[in-house]
Short mmCIF file of C-alpha atoms and ligand atoms in Angstrom, two decimals:
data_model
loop_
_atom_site.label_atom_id
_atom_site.label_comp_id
_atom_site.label_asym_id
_atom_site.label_seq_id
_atom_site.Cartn_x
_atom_site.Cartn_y
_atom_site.Cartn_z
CA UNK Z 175 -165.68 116.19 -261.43
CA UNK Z 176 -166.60 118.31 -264.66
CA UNK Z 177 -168.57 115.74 -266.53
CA UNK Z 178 -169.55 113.68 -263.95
CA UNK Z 179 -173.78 113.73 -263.22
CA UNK Z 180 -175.96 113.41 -260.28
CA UNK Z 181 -177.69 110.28 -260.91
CA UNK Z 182 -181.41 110.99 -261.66
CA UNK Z 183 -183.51 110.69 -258.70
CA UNK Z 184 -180.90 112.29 -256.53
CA UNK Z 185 -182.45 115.11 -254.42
CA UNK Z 186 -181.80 118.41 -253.56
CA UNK Z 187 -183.08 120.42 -250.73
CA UNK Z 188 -182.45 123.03 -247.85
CA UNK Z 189 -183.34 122.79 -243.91
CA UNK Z 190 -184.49 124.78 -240.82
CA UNK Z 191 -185.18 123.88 -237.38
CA UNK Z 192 -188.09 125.20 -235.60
CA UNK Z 193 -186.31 127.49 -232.56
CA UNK Z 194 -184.11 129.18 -235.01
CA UNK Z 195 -186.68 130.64 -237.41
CA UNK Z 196 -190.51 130.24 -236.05
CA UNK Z 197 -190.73 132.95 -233.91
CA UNK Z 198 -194.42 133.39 -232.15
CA UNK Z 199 -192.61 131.82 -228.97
CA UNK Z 200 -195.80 132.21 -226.79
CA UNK Z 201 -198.43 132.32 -229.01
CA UNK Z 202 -201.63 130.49 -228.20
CA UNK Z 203 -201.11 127.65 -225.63
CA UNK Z 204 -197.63 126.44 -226.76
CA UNK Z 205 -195.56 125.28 -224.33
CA UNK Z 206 -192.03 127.30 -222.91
CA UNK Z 207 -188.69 125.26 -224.26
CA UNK Z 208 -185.76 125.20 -222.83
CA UNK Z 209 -184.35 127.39 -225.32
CA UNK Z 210 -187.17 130.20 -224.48
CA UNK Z 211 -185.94 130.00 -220.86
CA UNK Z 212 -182.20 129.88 -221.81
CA UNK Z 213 -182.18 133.22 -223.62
CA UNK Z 214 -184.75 134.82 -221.09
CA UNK Z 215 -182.76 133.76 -217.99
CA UNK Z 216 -179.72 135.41 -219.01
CA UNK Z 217 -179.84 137.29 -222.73
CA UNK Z 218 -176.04 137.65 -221.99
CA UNK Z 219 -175.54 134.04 -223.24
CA UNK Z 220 -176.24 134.97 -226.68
CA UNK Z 221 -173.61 137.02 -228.20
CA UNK Z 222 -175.86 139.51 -229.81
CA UNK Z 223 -177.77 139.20 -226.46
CA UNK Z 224 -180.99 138.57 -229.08
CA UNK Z 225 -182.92 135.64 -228.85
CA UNK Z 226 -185.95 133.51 -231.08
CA UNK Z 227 -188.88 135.09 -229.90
CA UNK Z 228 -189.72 136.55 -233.51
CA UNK Z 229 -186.49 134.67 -235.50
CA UNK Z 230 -187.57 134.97 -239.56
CA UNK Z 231 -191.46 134.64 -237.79
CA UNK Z 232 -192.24 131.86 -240.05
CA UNK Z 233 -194.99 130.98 -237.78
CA UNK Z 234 -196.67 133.77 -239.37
CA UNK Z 235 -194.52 133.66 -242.93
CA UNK Z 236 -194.62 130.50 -243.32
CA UNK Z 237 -196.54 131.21 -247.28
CA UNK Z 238 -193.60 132.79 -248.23
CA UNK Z 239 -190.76 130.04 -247.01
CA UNK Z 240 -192.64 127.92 -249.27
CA UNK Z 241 -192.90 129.65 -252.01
CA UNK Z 242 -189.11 130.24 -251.36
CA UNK Z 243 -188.71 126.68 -251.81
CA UNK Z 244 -190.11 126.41 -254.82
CA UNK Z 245 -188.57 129.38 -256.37
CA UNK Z 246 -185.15 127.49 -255.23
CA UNK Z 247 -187.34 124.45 -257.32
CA UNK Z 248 -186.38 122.13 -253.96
CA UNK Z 249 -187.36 118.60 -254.44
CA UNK Z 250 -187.72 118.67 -250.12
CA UNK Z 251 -187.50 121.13 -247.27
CA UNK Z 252 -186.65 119.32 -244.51
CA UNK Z 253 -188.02 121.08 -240.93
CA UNK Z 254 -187.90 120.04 -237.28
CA UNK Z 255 -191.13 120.23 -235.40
CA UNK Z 256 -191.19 122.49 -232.04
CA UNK Z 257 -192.06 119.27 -229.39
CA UNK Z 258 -193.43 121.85 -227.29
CA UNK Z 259 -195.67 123.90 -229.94
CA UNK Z 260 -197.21 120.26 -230.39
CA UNK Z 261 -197.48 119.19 -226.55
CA UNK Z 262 -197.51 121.98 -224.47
CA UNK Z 263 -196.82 120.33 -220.94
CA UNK Z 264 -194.37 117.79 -223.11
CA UNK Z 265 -196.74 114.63 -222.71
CA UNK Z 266 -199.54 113.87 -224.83
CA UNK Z 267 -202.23 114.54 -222.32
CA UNK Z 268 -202.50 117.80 -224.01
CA UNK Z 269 -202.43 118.41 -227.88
CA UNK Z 270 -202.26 121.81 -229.06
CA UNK Z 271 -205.05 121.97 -231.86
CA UNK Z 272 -202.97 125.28 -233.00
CA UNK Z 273 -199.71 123.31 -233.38
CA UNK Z 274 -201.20 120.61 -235.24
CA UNK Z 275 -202.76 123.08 -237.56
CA UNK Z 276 -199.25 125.40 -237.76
CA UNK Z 277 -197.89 122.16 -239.03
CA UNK Z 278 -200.67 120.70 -241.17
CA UNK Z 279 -200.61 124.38 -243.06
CA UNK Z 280 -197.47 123.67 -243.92
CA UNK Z 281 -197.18 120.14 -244.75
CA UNK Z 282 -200.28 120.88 -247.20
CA UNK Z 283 -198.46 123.95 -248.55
CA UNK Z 284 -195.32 122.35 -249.12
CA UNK Z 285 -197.16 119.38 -251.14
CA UNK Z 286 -199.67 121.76 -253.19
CA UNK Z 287 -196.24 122.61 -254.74
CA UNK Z 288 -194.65 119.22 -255.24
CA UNK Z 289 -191.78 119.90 -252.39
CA UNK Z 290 -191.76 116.92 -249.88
CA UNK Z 291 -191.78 117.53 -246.46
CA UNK Z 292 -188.55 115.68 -244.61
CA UNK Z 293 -189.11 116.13 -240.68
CA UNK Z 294 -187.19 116.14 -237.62
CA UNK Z 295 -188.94 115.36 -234.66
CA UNK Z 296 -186.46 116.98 -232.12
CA UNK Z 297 -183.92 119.95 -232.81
CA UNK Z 298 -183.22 120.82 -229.47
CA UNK Z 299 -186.44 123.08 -228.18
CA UNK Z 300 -187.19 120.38 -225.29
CA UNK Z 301 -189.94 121.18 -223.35
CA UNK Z 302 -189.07 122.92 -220.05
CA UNK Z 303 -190.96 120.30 -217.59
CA UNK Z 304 -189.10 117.32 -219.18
CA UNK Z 305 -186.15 119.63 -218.52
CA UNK Z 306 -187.07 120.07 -215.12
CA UNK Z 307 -187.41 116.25 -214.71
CA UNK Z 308 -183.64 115.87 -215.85
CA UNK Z 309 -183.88 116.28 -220.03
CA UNK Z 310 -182.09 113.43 -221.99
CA UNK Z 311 -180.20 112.85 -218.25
CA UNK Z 312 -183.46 111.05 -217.29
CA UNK Z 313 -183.62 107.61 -218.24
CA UNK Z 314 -187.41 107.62 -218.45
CA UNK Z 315 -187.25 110.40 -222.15
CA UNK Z 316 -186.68 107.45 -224.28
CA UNK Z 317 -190.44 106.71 -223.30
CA UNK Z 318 -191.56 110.37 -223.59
CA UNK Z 319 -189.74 110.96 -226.88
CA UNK Z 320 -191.68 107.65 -228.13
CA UNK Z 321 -194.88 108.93 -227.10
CA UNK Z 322 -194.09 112.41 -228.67
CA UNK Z 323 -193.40 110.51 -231.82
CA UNK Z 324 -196.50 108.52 -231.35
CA UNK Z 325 -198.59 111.70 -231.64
CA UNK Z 326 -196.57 113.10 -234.54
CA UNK Z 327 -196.86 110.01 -236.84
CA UNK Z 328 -200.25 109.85 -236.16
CA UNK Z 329 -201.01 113.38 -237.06
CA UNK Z 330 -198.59 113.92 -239.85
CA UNK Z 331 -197.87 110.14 -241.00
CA UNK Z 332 -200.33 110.23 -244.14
CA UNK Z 333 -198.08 112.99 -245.61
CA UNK Z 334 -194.59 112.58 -244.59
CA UNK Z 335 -192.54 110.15 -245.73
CA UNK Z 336 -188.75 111.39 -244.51
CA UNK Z 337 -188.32 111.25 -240.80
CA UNK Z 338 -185.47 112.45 -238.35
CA UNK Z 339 -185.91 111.64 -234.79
CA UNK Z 340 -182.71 113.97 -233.36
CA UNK Z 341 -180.72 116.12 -234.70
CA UNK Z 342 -177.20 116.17 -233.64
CA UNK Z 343 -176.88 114.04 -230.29
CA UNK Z 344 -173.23 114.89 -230.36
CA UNK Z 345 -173.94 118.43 -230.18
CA UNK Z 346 -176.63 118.17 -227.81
CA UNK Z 347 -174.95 115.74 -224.88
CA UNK Z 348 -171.49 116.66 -225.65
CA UNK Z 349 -170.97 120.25 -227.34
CA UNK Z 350 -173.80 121.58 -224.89
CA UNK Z 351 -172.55 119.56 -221.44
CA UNK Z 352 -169.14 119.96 -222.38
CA UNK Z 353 -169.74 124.24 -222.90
CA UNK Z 354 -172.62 125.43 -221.27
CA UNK Z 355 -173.07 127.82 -224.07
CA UNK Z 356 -176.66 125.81 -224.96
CA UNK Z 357 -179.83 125.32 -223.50
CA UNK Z 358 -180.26 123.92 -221.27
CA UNK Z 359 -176.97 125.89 -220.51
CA UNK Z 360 -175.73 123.25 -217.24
CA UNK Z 361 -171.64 122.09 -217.11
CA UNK Z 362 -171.40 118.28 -216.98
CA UNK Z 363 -168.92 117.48 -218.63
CA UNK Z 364 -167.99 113.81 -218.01
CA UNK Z 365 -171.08 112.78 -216.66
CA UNK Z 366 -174.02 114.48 -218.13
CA UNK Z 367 -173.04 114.41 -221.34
CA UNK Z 368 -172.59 110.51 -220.97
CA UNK Z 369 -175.73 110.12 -219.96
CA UNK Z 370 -177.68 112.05 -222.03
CA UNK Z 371 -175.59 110.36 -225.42
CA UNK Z 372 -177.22 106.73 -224.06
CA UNK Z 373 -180.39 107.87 -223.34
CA UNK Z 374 -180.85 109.53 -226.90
CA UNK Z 375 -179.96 106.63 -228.45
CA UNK Z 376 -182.96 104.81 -226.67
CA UNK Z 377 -184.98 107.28 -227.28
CA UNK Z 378 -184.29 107.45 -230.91
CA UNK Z 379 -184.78 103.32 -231.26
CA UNK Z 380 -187.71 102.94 -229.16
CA UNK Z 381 -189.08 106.06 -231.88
CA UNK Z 382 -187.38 104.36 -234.71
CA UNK Z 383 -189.08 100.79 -233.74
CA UNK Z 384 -192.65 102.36 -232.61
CA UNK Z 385 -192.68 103.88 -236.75
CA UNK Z 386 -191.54 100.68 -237.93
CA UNK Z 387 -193.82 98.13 -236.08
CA UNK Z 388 -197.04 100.53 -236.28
CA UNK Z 389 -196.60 103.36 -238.88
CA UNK Z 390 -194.58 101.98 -241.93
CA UNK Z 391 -196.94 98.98 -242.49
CA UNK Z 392 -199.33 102.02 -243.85
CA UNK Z 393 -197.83 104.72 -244.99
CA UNK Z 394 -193.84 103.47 -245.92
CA UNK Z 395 -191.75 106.28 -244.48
CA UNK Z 396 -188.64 105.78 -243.47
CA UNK Z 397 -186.69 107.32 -240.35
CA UNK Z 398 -183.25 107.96 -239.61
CA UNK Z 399 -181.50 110.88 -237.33
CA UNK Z 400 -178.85 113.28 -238.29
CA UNK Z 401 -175.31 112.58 -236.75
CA UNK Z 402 -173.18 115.66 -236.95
CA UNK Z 403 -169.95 114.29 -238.48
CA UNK Z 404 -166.71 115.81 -237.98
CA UNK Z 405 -163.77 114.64 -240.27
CA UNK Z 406 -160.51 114.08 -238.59
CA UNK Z 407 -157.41 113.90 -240.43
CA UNK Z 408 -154.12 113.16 -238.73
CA UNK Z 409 -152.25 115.62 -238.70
CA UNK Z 410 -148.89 113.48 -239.60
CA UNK Z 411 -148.44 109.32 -239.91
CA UNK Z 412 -147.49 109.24 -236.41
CA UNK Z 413 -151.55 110.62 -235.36
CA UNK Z 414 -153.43 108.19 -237.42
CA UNK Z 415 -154.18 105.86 -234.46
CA UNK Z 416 -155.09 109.37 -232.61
CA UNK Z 417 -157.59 110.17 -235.49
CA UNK Z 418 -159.20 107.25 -235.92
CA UNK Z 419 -160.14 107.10 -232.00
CA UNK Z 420 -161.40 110.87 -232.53
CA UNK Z 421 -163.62 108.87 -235.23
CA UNK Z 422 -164.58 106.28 -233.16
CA UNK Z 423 -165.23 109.02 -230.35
CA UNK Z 424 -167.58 111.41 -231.98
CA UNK Z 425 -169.23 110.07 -235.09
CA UNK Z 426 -168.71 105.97 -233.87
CA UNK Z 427 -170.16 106.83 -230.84
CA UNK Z 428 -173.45 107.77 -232.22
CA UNK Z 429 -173.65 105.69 -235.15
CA UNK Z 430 -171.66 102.61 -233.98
CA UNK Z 431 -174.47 101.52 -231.85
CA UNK Z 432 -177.06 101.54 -234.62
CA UNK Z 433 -175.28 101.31 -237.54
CA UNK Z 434 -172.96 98.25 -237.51
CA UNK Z 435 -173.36 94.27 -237.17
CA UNK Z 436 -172.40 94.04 -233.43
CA UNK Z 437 -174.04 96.85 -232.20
CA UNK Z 438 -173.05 98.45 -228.80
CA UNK Z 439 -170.04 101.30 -228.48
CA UNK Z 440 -167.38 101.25 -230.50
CA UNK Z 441 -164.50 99.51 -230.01
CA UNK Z 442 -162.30 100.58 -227.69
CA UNK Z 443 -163.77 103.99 -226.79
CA UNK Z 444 -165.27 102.50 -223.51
CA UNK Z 445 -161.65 101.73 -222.38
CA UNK Z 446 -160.47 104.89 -223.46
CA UNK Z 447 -163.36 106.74 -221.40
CA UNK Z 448 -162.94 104.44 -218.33
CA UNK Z 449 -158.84 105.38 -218.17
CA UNK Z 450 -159.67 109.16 -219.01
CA UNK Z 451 -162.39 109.10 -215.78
CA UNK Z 452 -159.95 107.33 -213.49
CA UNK Z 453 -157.21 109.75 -214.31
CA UNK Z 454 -159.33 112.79 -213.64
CA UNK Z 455 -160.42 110.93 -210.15
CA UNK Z 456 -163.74 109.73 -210.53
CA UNK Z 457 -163.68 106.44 -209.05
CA UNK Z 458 -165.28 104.46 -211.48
CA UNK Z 459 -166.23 105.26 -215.02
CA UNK Z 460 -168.72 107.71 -215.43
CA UNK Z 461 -170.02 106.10 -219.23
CA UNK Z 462 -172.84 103.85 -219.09
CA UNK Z 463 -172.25 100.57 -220.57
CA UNK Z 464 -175.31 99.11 -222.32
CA UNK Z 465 -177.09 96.12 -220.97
CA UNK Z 466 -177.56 92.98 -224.35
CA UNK Z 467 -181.27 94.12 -224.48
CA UNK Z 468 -180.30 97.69 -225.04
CA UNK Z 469 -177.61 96.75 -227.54
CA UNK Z 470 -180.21 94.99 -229.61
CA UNK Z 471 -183.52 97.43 -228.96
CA UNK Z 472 -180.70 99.93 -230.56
CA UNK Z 473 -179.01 98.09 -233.16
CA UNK Z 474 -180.52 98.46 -236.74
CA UNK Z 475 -182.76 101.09 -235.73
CA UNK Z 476 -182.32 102.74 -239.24
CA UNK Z 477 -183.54 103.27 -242.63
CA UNK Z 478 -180.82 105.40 -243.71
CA UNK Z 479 -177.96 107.11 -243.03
CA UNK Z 480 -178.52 111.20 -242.35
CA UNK Z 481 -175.20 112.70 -241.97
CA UNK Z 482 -174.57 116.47 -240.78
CA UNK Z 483 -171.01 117.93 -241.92
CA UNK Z 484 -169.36 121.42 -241.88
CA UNK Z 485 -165.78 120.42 -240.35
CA UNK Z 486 -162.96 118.62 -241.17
CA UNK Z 487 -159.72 119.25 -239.29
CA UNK Z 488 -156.44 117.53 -238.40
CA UNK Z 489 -155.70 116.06 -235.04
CA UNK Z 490 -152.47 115.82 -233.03
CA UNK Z 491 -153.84 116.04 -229.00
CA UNK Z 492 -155.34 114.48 -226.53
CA UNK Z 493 -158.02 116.86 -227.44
CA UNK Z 494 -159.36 114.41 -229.96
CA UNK Z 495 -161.31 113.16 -226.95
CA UNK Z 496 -163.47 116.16 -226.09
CA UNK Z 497 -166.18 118.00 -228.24
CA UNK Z 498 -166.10 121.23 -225.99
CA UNK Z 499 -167.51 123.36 -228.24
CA UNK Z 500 -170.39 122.68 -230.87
CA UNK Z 501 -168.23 122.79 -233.98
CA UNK Z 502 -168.88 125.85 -236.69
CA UNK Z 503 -167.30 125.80 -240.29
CA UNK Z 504 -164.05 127.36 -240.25
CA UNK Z 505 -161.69 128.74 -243.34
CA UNK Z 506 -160.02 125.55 -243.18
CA UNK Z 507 -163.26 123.51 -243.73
CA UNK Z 508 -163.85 125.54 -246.99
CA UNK Z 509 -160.38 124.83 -248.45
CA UNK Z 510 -161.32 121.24 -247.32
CA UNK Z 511 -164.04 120.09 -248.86
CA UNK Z 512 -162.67 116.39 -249.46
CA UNK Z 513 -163.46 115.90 -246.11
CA UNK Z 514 -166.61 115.24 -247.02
CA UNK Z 515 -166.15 112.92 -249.18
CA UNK Z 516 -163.22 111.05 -247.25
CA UNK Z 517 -165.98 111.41 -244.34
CA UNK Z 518 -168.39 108.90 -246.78
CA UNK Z 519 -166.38 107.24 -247.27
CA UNK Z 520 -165.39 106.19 -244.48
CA UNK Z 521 -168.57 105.25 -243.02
CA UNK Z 522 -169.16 103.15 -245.93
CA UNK Z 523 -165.97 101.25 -244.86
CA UNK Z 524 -166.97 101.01 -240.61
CA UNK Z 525 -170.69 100.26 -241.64
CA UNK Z 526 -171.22 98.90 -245.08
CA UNK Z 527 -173.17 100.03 -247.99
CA UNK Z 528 -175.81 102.31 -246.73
CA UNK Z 529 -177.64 104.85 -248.18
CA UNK Z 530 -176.51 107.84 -247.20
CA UNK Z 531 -178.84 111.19 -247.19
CA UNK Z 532 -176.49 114.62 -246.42
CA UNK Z 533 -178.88 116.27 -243.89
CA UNK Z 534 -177.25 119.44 -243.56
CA UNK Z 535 -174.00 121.25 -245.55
CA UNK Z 536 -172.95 125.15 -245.29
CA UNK Z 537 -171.09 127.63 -245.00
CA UNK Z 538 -171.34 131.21 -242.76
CA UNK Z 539 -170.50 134.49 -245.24
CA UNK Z 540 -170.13 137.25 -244.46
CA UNK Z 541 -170.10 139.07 -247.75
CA UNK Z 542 -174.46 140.36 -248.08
CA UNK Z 543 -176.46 139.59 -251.57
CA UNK Z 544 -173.18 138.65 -253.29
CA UNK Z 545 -171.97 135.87 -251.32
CA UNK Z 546 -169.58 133.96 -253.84
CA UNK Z 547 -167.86 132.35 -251.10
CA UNK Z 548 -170.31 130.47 -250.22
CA UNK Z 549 -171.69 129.61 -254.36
CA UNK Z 550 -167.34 128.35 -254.12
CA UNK Z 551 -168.88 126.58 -251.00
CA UNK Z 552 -171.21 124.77 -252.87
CA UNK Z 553 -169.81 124.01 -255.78
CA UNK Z 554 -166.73 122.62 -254.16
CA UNK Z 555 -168.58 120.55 -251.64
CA UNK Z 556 -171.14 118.94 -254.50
CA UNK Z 557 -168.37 118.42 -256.56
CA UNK Z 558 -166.81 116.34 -254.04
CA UNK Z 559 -170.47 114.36 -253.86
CA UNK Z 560 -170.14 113.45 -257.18
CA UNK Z 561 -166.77 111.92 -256.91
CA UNK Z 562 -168.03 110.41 -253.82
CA UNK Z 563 -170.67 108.78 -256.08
CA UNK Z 564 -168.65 108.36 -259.28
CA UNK Z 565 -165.04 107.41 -257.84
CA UNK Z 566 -166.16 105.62 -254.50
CA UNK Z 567 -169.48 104.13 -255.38
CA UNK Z 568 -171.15 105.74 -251.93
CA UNK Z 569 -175.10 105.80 -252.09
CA UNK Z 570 -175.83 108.93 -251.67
CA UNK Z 571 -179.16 110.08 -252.28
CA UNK Z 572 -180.08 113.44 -251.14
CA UNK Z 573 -178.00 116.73 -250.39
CA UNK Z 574 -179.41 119.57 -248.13
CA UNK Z 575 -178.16 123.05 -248.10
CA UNK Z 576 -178.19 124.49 -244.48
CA UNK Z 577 -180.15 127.05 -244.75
CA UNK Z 578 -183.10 127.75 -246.61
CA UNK Z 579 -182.86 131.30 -245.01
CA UNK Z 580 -180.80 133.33 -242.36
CA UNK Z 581 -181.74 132.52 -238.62
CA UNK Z 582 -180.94 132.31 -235.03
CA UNK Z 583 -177.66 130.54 -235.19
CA UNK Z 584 -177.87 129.61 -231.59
CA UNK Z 585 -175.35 131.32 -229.04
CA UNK Z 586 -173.99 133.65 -232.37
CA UNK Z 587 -177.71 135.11 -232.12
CA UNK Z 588 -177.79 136.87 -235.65
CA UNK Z 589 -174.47 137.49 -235.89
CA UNK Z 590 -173.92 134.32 -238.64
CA UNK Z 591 -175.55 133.91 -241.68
CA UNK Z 592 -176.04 130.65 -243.47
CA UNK Z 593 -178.91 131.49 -245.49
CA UNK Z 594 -179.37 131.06 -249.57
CA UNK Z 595 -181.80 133.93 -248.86
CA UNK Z 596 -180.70 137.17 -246.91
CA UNK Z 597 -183.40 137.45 -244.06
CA UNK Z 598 -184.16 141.61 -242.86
CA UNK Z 599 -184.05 141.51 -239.44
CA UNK Z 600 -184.95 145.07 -239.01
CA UNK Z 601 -187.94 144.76 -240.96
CA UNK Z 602 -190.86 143.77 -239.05
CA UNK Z 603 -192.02 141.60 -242.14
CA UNK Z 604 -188.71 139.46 -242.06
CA UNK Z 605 -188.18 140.45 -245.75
CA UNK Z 606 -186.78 137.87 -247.41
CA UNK Z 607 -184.32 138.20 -250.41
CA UNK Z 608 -182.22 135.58 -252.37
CA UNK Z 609 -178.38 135.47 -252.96
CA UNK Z 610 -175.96 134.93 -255.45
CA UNK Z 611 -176.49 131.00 -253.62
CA UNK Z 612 -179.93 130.59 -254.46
CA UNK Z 613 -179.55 131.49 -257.85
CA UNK Z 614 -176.76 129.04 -258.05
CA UNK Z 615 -178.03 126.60 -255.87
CA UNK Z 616 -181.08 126.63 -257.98
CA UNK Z 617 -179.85 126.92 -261.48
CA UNK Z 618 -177.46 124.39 -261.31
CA UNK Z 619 -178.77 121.71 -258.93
CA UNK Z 620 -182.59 121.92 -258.07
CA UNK Z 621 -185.43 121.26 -260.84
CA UNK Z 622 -185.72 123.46 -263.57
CA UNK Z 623 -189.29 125.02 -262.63
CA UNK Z 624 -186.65 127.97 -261.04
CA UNK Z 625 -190.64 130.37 -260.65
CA UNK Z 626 -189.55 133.56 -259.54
CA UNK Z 627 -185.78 133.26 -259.65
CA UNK Z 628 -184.72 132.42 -263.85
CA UNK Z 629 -183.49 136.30 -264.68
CA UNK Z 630 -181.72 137.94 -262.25
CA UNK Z 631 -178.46 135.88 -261.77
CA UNK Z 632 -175.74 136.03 -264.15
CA UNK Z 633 -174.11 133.20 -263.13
CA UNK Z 634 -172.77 130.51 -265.50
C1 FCB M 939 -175.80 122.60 -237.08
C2 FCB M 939 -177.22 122.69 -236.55
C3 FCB M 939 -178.06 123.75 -237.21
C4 FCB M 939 -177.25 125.00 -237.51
C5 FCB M 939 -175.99 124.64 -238.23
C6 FCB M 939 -175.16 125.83 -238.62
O1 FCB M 939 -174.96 122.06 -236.11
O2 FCB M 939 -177.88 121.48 -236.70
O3 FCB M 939 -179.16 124.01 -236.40
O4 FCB M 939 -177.02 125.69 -236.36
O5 FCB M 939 -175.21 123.80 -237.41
#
């Protein structure tokens, strides 16, 4: 991949998502998430028993995670909205004038310096009464999420032009039913998490059609959400069958429904399901089938393809079928970074040529300010963009490092650190301070206006 290029107009940028660096959890009349009651209820859940209340307080930094982003010389930053922040009860018959203007601030402050804003409406901080009415179990969210939406386009439409609706459905109707270990933090298994993995998908498309129909006519955004993508490899000839229904059963199931010609679930996992469900005793399936309406409200609900990916592993169980845990980069997902590529790949061969925008990509180090594993982490993983490009003609257009900064990783608290800049959690300021990353990130990928960040590295 030496000489190959990244075609111009390919963009770089980094992500966050509200809960894990915002902070200011109760600050003027924002609503309580589930995520603010998870790690209140029982601060044991978290293995650090810490919790988001102050995260990197970007509510209050947010100046300086801009100007972090154009140090880095980002082309985008994308960032998920807190739902609650916005609508404190979770409905629009409130709208939190403070929210708005949190957001607005830094919309505005991201454009004053040429970095476009790239937005995801939902990553995971529901708010607690929708919870309390049954969450994405509740058939009636796909309305409330479109009426959410309907208040963020309207406020934020003029000036944002990339749109996520949900972040990881796998992670949150499996990985979180399946473990217990997120918010909303309730076991169920096969049922739940069935439930909730249909109802996102309506609530995504009736988002995803409510932008189209009333929003794009005037301000030509375009709206996707970001599957988290796991790469199965068989672990030997005889698994390939095995590995191709793991396909079909994490990353098919969300994107098979909106992504190819037929629409509906992919083939053959609804059989698969049905047999699993009888086997463990349930007396009928517990997966809901969808009804022709729903296959067609859902299908082509896209402008784009935003794909997630941090694992890749090799599968020889029945295991294939289950996502108990939400996956987290391992060693053998560094010394595999053609998984992401062969991941591309592949979902240019189930649904055709789309373009495809890498949503999120990193690595946890361990190793402070000098963190070459994860600059090898990088360079490994965008070299395998370019051949993905180059060698295998995928359209893909953007590439975002997870994270712009070090966060609340969820149930690992503070414990794991993605970040291209070091955050000081002991410092009430939430000090932040760039990597060996950055300075690679920056030098040899983002835009060459590099402000506060051209002499310190000596990388080559
Ligand atoms: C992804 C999540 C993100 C972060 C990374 C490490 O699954 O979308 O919030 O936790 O993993």
């Amino acid at each position: 991949a030496k000489d190959l290029e990244f075609p111009p107009g390919f963009k770089f940028g980094a992500a966050t998502a509200s809960y894990q660096v915002e902070g200011a959890w109760n600050v003027s009349d924002k609503g309580v998430s589930i995520w603010d009651k998870f790690v209140h209820d029982d601060p044991a859940t978290i293995v650090d028993l810490s919790n988001g209340d102050v995260a990197c307080d970007s509510y209050h930094n947010w100046e300086r995670d801009v100007e972090m982003a154009a140090e880095l010389g980002l082309d985008y930053y994308r960032i998920s909205l807190s739902w609650p922040r916005i609508l404190p009860t979770g409905f629009p018959n409130k709208i939190s004038e403070d929210g708005v203007n949190y957001y607005n601030k830094l919309i505005d402050g991201l454009r004053a310096k040429a970095i476009e804003p790239m937005i995801t409406l939902y990553h995971w901080d529901l708010p607690l009464p929708l919870q309390e009415l049954g969450g994405w179990t509740n058939p009636l969210i796909a309305d409330w999420f479109e009426d959410y939406a309907r208040v963020v386009y309207t406020h934020f439409g003029d000036r944002v032009k990339l749109w996520l609706t949900v972040n990881e459905p796998i992670v949150i109707c499996d990985a979180t039913y399946n473990s217990g270990v997120s918010a909303p933090g309730y076991l169920s298994p096969d049922i739940g998490s069935y439930i909730c993995n249909k109802n996102i998908l309506l609530a995504h498309a009736k988002a995803w059609r409510l932008y189209d129909k009333e929003f794009k006519p005037k301000y030509n955004g375009r709206v996707s959400l970001a599957n988290h993508l796991l790469w199965f490899e068989p672990y030997s000839e005889e698994y390939t069958d095995l590995a191709e229904l793991a396909l079909q059963n994490s990353a098919g199931r969300y994107s098979h429904p909106i992504f190819s010609e037929a629409g509906g679930w992919p083939p053959g996992v609804e059989e698969v399901i049905a047999k699993v469900c009888l086997e463990k005793g349930y007396p009928r399936s517990t997966f809901p089938s969808f009804s022709k309406e729903e296959i067609e409200l859902v299908k082509g609900t896209y402008d784009y393809y935003g794909m997630n990916h941090y694992t890749s592993s090799s599968r020889r169980g029945a295991d294939s079928l289950a996502l108990r845990r939400r996956p987290r980069p391992t060693r053998e997902d560094t010394l595999n970074p053609e998984g992401l590529r062969k991941q591309m790949a592949w979902l240019k061969q189930q649904y055709g040529d789309l373009e495809i925008m890498i949503t999120e990509n990193g690595l946890p180090t361990y190793d402070g300010l000098n963190d070459t594993t994860r600059v090898d982490f990088y360079k490994t993983h965008l070299e395998q963009v370019l051949l993905s490009i180059h060698e295998d003609g995928v359209n893909v257009t953007h590439y975002t490092a997870w994270t712009l900064m070090d966060n609340f990783e969820w149930a690992d608290g503070y414990t794991i650190k993605f970040g291209l800049y070091e955050v000081d959690f002991t410092d009430p300021k939430r000090t932040r301070t760039p990597r060996e990353s950055a300075y690679y990130y920056s030098l040899h990928f983002c835009s060459s206006a590099l402000l506060g960040l051209s002499s310190a590295s000596d990388l080559t």
